[in-house]
XYZ file of N, CA and C in Angstrom:
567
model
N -21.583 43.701 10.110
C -21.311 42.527 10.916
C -22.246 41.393 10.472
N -21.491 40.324 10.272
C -22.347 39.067 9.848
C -23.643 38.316 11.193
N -24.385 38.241 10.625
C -25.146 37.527 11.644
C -24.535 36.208 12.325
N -24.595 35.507 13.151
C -23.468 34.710 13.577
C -24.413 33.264 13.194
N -25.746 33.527 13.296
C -26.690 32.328 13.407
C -26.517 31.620 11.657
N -26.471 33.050 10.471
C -26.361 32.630 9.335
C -24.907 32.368 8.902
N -23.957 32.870 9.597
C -22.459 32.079 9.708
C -22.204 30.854 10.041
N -22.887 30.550 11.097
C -22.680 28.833 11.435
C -23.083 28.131 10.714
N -24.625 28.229 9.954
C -25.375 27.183 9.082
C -25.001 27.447 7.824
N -24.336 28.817 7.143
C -23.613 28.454 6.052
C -22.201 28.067 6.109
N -21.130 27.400 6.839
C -20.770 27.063 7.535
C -20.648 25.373 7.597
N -21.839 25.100 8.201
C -22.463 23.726 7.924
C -22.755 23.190 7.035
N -23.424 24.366 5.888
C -23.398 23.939 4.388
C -22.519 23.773 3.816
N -21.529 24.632 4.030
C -20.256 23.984 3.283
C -19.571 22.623 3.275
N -19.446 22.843 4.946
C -18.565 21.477 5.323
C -19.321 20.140 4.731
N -20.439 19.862 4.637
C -21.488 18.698 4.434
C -21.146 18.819 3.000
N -21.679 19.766 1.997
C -21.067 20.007 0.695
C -20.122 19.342 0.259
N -18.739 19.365 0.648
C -17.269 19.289 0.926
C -16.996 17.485 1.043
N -17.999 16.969 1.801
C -17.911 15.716 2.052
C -17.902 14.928 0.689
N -16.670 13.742 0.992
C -16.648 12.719 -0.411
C -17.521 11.664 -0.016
N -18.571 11.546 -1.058
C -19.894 10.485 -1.118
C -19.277 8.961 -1.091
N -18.154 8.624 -1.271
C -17.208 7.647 -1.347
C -17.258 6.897 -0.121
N -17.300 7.983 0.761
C -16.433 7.614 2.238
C -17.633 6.836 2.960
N -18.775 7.762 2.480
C -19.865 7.514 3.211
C -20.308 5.857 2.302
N -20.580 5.805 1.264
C -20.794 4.615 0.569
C -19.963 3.345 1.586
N -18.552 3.756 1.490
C -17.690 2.377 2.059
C -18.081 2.005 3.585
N -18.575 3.290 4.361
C -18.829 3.068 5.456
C -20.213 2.233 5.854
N -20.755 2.705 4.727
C -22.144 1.598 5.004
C -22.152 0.461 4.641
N -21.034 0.388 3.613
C -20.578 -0.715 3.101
C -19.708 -1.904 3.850
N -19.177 -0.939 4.998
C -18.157 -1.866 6.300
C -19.375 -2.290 6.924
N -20.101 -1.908 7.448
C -20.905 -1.630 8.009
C -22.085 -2.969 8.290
N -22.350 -2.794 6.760
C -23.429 -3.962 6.292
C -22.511 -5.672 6.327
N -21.497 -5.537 5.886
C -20.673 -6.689 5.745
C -20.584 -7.040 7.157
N -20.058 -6.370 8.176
C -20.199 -6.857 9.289
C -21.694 -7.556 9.756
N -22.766 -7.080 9.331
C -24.036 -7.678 9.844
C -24.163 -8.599 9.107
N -23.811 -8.795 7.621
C -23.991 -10.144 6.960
C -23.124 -11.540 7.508
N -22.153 -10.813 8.088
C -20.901 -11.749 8.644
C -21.509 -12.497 10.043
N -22.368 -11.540 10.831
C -22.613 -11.641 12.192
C -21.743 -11.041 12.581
N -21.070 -10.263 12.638
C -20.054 -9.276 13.273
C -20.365 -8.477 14.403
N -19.637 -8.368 15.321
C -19.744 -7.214 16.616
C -19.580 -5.942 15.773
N -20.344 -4.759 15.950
C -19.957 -3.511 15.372
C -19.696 -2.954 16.842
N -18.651 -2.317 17.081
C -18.126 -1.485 18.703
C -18.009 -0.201 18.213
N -18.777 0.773 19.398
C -18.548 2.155 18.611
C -17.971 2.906 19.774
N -17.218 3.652 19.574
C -16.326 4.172 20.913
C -16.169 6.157 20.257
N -15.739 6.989 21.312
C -15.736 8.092 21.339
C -15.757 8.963 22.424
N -15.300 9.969 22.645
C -14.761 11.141 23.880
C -15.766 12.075 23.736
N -16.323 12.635 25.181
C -16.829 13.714 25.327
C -18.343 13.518 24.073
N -18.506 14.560 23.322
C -19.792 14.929 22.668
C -19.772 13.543 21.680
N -18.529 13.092 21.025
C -18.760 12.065 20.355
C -18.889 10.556 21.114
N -18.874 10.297 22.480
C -19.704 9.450 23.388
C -20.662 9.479 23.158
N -21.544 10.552 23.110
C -22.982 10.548 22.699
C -23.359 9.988 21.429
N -22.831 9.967 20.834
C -23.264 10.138 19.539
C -22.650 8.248 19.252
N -22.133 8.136 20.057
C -21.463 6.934 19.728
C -22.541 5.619 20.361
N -23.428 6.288 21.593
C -24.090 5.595 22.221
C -25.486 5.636 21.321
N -25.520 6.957 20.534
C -26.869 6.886 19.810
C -26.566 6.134 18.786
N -25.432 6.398 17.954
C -24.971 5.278 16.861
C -25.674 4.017 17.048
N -25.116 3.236 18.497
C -25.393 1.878 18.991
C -26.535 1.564 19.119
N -27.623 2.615 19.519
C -28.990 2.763 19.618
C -29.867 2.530 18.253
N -28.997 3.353 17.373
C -30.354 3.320 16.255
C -29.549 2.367 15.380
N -28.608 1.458 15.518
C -28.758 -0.286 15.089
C -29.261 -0.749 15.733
N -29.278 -0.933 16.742
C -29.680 -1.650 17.173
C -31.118 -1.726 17.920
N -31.959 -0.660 17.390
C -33.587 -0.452 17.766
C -33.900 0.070 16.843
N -34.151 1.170 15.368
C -34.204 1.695 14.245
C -34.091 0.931 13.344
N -32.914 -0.099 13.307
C -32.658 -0.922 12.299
C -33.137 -2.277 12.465
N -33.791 -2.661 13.559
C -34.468 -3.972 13.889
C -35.415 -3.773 12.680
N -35.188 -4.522 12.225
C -36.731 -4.964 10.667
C -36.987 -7.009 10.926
N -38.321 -6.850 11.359
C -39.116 -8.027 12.088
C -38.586 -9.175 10.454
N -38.190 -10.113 11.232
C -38.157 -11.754 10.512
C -36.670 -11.219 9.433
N -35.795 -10.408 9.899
C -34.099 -9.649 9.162
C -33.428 -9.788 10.615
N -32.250 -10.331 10.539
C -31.232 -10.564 11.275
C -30.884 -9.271 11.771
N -30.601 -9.077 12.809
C -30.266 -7.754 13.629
C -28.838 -7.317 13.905
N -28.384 -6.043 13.912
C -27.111 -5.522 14.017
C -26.812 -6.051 15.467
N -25.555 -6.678 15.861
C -24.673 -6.607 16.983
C -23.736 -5.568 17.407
N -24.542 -4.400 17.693
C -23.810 -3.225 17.783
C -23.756 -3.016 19.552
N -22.487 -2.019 20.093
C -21.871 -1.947 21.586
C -21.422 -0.736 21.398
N -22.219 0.363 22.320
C -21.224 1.123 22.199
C -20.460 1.322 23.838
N -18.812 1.065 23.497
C -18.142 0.975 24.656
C -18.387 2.146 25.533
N -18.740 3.455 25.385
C -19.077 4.121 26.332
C -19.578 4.596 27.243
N -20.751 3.538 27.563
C -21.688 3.632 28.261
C -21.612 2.725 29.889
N -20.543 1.979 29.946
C -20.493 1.226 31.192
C -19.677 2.160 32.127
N -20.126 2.765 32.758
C -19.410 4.043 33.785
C -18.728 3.181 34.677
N -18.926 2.451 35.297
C -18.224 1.558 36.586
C -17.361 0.760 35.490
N -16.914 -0.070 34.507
C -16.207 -0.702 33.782
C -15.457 0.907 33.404
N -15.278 1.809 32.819
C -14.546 2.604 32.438
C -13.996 3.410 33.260
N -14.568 3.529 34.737
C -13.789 4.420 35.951
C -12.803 3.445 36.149
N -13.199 2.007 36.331
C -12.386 1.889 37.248
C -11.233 0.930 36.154
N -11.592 1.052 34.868
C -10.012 1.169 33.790
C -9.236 2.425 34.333
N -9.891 2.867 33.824
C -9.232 4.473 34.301
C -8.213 4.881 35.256
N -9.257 4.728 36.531
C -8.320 4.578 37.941
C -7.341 3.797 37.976
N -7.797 2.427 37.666
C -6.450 0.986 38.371
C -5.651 0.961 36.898
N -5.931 1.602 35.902
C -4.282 1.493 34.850
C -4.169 3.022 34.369
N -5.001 3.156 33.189
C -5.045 5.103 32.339
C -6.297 4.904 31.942
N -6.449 6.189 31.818
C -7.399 6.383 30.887
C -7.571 6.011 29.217
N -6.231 5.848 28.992
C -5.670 5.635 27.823
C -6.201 4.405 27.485
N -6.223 3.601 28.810
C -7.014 1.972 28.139
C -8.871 1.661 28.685
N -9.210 2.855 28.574
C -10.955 2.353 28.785
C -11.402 1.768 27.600
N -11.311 2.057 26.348
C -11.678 1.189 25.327
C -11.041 -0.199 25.003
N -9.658 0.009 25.253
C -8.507 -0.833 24.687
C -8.977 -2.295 25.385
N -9.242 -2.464 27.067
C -9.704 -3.224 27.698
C -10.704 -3.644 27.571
N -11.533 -2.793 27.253
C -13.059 -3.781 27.177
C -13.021 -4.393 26.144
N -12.474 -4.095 24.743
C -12.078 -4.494 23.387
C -11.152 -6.041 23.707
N -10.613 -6.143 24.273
C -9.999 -7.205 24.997
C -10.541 -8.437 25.329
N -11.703 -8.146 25.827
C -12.622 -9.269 26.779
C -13.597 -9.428 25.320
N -13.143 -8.532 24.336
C -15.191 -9.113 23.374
C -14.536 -8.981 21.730
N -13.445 -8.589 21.542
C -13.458 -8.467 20.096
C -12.904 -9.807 19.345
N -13.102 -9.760 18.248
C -13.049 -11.233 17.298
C -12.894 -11.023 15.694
N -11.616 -11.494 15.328
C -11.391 -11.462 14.084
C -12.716 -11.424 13.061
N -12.542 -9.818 12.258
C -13.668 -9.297 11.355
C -15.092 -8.421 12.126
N -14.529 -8.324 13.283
C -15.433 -7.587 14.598
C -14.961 -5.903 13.460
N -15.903 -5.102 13.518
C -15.933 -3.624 13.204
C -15.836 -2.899 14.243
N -14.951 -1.738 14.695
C -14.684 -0.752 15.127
C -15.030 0.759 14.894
N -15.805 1.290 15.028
C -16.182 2.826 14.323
C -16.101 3.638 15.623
N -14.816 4.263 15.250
C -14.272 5.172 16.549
C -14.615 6.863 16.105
N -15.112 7.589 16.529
C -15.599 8.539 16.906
C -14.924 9.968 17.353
N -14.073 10.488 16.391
C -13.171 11.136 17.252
C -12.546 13.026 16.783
N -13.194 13.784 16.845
C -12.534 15.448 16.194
C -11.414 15.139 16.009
N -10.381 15.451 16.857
C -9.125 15.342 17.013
C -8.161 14.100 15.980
N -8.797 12.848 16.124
C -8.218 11.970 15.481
C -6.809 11.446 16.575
N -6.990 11.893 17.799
C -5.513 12.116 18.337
C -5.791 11.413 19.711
N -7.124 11.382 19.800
C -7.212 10.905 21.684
C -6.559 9.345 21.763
N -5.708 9.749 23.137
C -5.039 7.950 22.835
C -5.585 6.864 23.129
N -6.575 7.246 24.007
C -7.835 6.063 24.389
C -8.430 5.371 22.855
N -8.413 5.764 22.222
C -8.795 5.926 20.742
C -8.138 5.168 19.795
N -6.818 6.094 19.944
C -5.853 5.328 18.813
C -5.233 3.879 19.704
N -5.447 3.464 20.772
C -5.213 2.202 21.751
C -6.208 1.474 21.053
N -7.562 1.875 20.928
C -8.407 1.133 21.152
C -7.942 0.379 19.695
N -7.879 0.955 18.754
C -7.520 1.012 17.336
C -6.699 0.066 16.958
N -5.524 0.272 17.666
C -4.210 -0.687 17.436
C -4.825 -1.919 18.250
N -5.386 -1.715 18.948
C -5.608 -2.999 19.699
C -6.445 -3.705 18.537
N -7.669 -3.323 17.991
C -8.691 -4.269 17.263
C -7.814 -4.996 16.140
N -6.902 -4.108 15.554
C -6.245 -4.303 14.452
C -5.371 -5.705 14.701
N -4.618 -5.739 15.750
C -4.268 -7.431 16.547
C -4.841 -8.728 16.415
N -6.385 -8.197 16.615
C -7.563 -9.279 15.825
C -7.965 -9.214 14.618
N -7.520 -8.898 13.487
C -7.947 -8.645 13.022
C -9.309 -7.883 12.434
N -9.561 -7.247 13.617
C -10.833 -6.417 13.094
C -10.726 -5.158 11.829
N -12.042 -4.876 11.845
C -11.813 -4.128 10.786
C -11.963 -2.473 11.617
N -11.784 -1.296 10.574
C -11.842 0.015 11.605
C -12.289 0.574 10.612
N -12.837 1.552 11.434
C -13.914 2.854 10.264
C -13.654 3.872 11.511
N -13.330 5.130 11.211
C -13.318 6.568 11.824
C -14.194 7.881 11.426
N -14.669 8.580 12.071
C -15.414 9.328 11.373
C -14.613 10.628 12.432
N -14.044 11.338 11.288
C -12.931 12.417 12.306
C -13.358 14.029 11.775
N -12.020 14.642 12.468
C -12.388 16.166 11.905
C -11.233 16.633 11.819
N -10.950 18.330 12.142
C -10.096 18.542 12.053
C -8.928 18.119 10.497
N -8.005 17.861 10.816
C -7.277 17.260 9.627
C -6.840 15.518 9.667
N -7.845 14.958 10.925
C -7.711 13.236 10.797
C -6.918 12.533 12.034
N -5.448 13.636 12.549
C -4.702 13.119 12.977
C -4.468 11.621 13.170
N -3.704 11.267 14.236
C -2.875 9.875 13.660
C -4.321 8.707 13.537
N -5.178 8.874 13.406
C -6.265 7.907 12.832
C -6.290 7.801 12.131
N -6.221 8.707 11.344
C -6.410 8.605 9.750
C -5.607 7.783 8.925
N -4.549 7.221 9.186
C -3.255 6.693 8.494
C -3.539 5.279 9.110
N -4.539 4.987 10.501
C -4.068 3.868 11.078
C -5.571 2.524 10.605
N -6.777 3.138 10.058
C -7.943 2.684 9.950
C -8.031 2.395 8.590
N -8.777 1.572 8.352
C -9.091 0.926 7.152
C -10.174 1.659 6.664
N -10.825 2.759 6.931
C -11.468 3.622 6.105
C -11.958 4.830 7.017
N -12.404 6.108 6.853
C -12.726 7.260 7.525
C -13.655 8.193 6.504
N -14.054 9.050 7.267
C -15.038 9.802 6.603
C -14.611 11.225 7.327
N -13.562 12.363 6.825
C -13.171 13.375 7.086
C -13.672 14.297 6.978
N -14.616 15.225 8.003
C -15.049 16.677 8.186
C -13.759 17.689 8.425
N -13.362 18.137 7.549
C -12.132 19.123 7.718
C -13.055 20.318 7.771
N -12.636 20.479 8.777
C -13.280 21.950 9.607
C -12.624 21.958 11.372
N -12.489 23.012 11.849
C -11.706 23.177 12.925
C -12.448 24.215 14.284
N -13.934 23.460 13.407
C -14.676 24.111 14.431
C -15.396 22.486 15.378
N -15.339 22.041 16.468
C -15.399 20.395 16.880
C -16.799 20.579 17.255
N -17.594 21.581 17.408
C -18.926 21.511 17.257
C -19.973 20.920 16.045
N -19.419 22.156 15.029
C -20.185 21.735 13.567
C -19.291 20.099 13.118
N -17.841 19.819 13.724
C -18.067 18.295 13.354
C -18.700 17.291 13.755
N -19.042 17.207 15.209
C -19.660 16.730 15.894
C -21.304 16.578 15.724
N -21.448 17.887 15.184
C -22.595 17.633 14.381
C -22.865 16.962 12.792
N -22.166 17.471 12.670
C -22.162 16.324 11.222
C -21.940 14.592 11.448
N -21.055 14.428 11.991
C -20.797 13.267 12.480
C -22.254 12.589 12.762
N -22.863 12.920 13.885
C -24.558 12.587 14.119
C -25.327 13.048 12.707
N -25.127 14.017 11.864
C -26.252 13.670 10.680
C -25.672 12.660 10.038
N -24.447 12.290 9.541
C -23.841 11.072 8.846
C -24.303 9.823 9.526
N -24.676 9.819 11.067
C -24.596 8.761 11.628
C -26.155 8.580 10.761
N -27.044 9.412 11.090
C -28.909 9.229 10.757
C -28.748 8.821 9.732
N -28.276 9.683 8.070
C -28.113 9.370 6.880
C -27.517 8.360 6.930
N -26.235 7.196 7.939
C -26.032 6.118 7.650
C -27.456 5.199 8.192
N -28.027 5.229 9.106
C -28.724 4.200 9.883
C -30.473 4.280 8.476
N -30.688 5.499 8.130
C -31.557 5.349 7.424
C -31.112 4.498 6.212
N -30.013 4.549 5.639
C -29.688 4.188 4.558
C -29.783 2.058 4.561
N -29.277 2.358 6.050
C -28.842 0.505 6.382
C -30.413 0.292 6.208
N -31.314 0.820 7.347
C -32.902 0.103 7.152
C -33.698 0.469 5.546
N -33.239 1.157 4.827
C -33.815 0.803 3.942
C -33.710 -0.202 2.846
N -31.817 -0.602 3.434
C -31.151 -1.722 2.676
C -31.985 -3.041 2.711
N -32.379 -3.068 4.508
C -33.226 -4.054 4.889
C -34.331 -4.770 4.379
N -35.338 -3.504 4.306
C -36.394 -2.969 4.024
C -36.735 -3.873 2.354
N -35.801 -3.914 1.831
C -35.405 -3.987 0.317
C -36.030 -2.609 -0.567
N -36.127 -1.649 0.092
C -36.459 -0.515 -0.376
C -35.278 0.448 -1.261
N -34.192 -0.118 -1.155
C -33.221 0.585 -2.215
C -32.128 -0.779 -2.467
């Protein structure tokens, strides 16, 4: 019987392995253009990738502060509990992102939606909606992408069908992106 502890982390090695260096390049690459632009970056996500969506927003916007360098305009929509109940309640759930995206987004605004499934409709709303403004979209998914994948202007795919180890990857991609931006800063690379 396999140990289960050395199953998961080789496991993890694979999937990270597996990853195209491409995806990750363009994403820092959306990423940065939006801050050169002055761009809103909005980061949205369900359940474990909420978290991760709120830490996203966190480490631009406190990690990546570099004194007398223009600062990321990063939001992550998940964090206003009274603005998202009461979407929720008085229309769907389907429009907690879609609405707040409504009141703040702006042609060349970035979107980085957060999502295993690729399928939540709060998600793919929020999506179609930015796309109206022309914003731009970045996904960081799992599973096999579902309908995100076809609808965003770039993604970074963990194919694996375990929503833990993506979810975790997702948060090391997020660190390996945020280190990568402050060292851009930095003029250190």
């Amino acid at each position: 019987m396999i140990d289960f502890n050395e199953y998961y982390l080789n496991e993890a090695k694979k999937i990270i392995d597996r990853i195209d260096k491409k995806f990750i390049d363009r994403a820092i690459n959306m990423i940065l253009d939006a801050h050169k632009k002055d761009k809103q970056i909005f980061i949205i996500g369900n359940g474990g990738s909420a978290t991760t969506a709120t830490h996203f927003a966190n480490d631009l916007s406190k990690f990546c502060s570099v004194e007398g360098k223009k600062r990321f305009r990063a939001i992550s929509l998940t964090d206003n509990m009274s603005i998202i109940t009461a979407w929720a309640n008085d229309t769907s759930y389907d429009k907690i992102f879609s609405e707040q995206l409504l009141n703040l987004v702006n042609n060349d605004d970035l979107l980085i939606a957060l999502t295993v499934s690729g399928n939540s409709k709060n998600v793919v709303e929020a999506v179609e909606t930015v796309k109206k403004y022309k914003a731009k979209t970045l996904a960081f998914l799992g599973f096999r992408g579902g309908k995100i994948k076809d609808m965003v202007d770039s993604y970074i795919l963990i194919e694996c069908d375990d929503f833990g180890l993506v979810e975790s990857v997702h948060l090391l991609l997020e660190h390996l992106i945020v280190n990568v931006l402050r060292s851009k800063l930095l003029g250190d690379i």
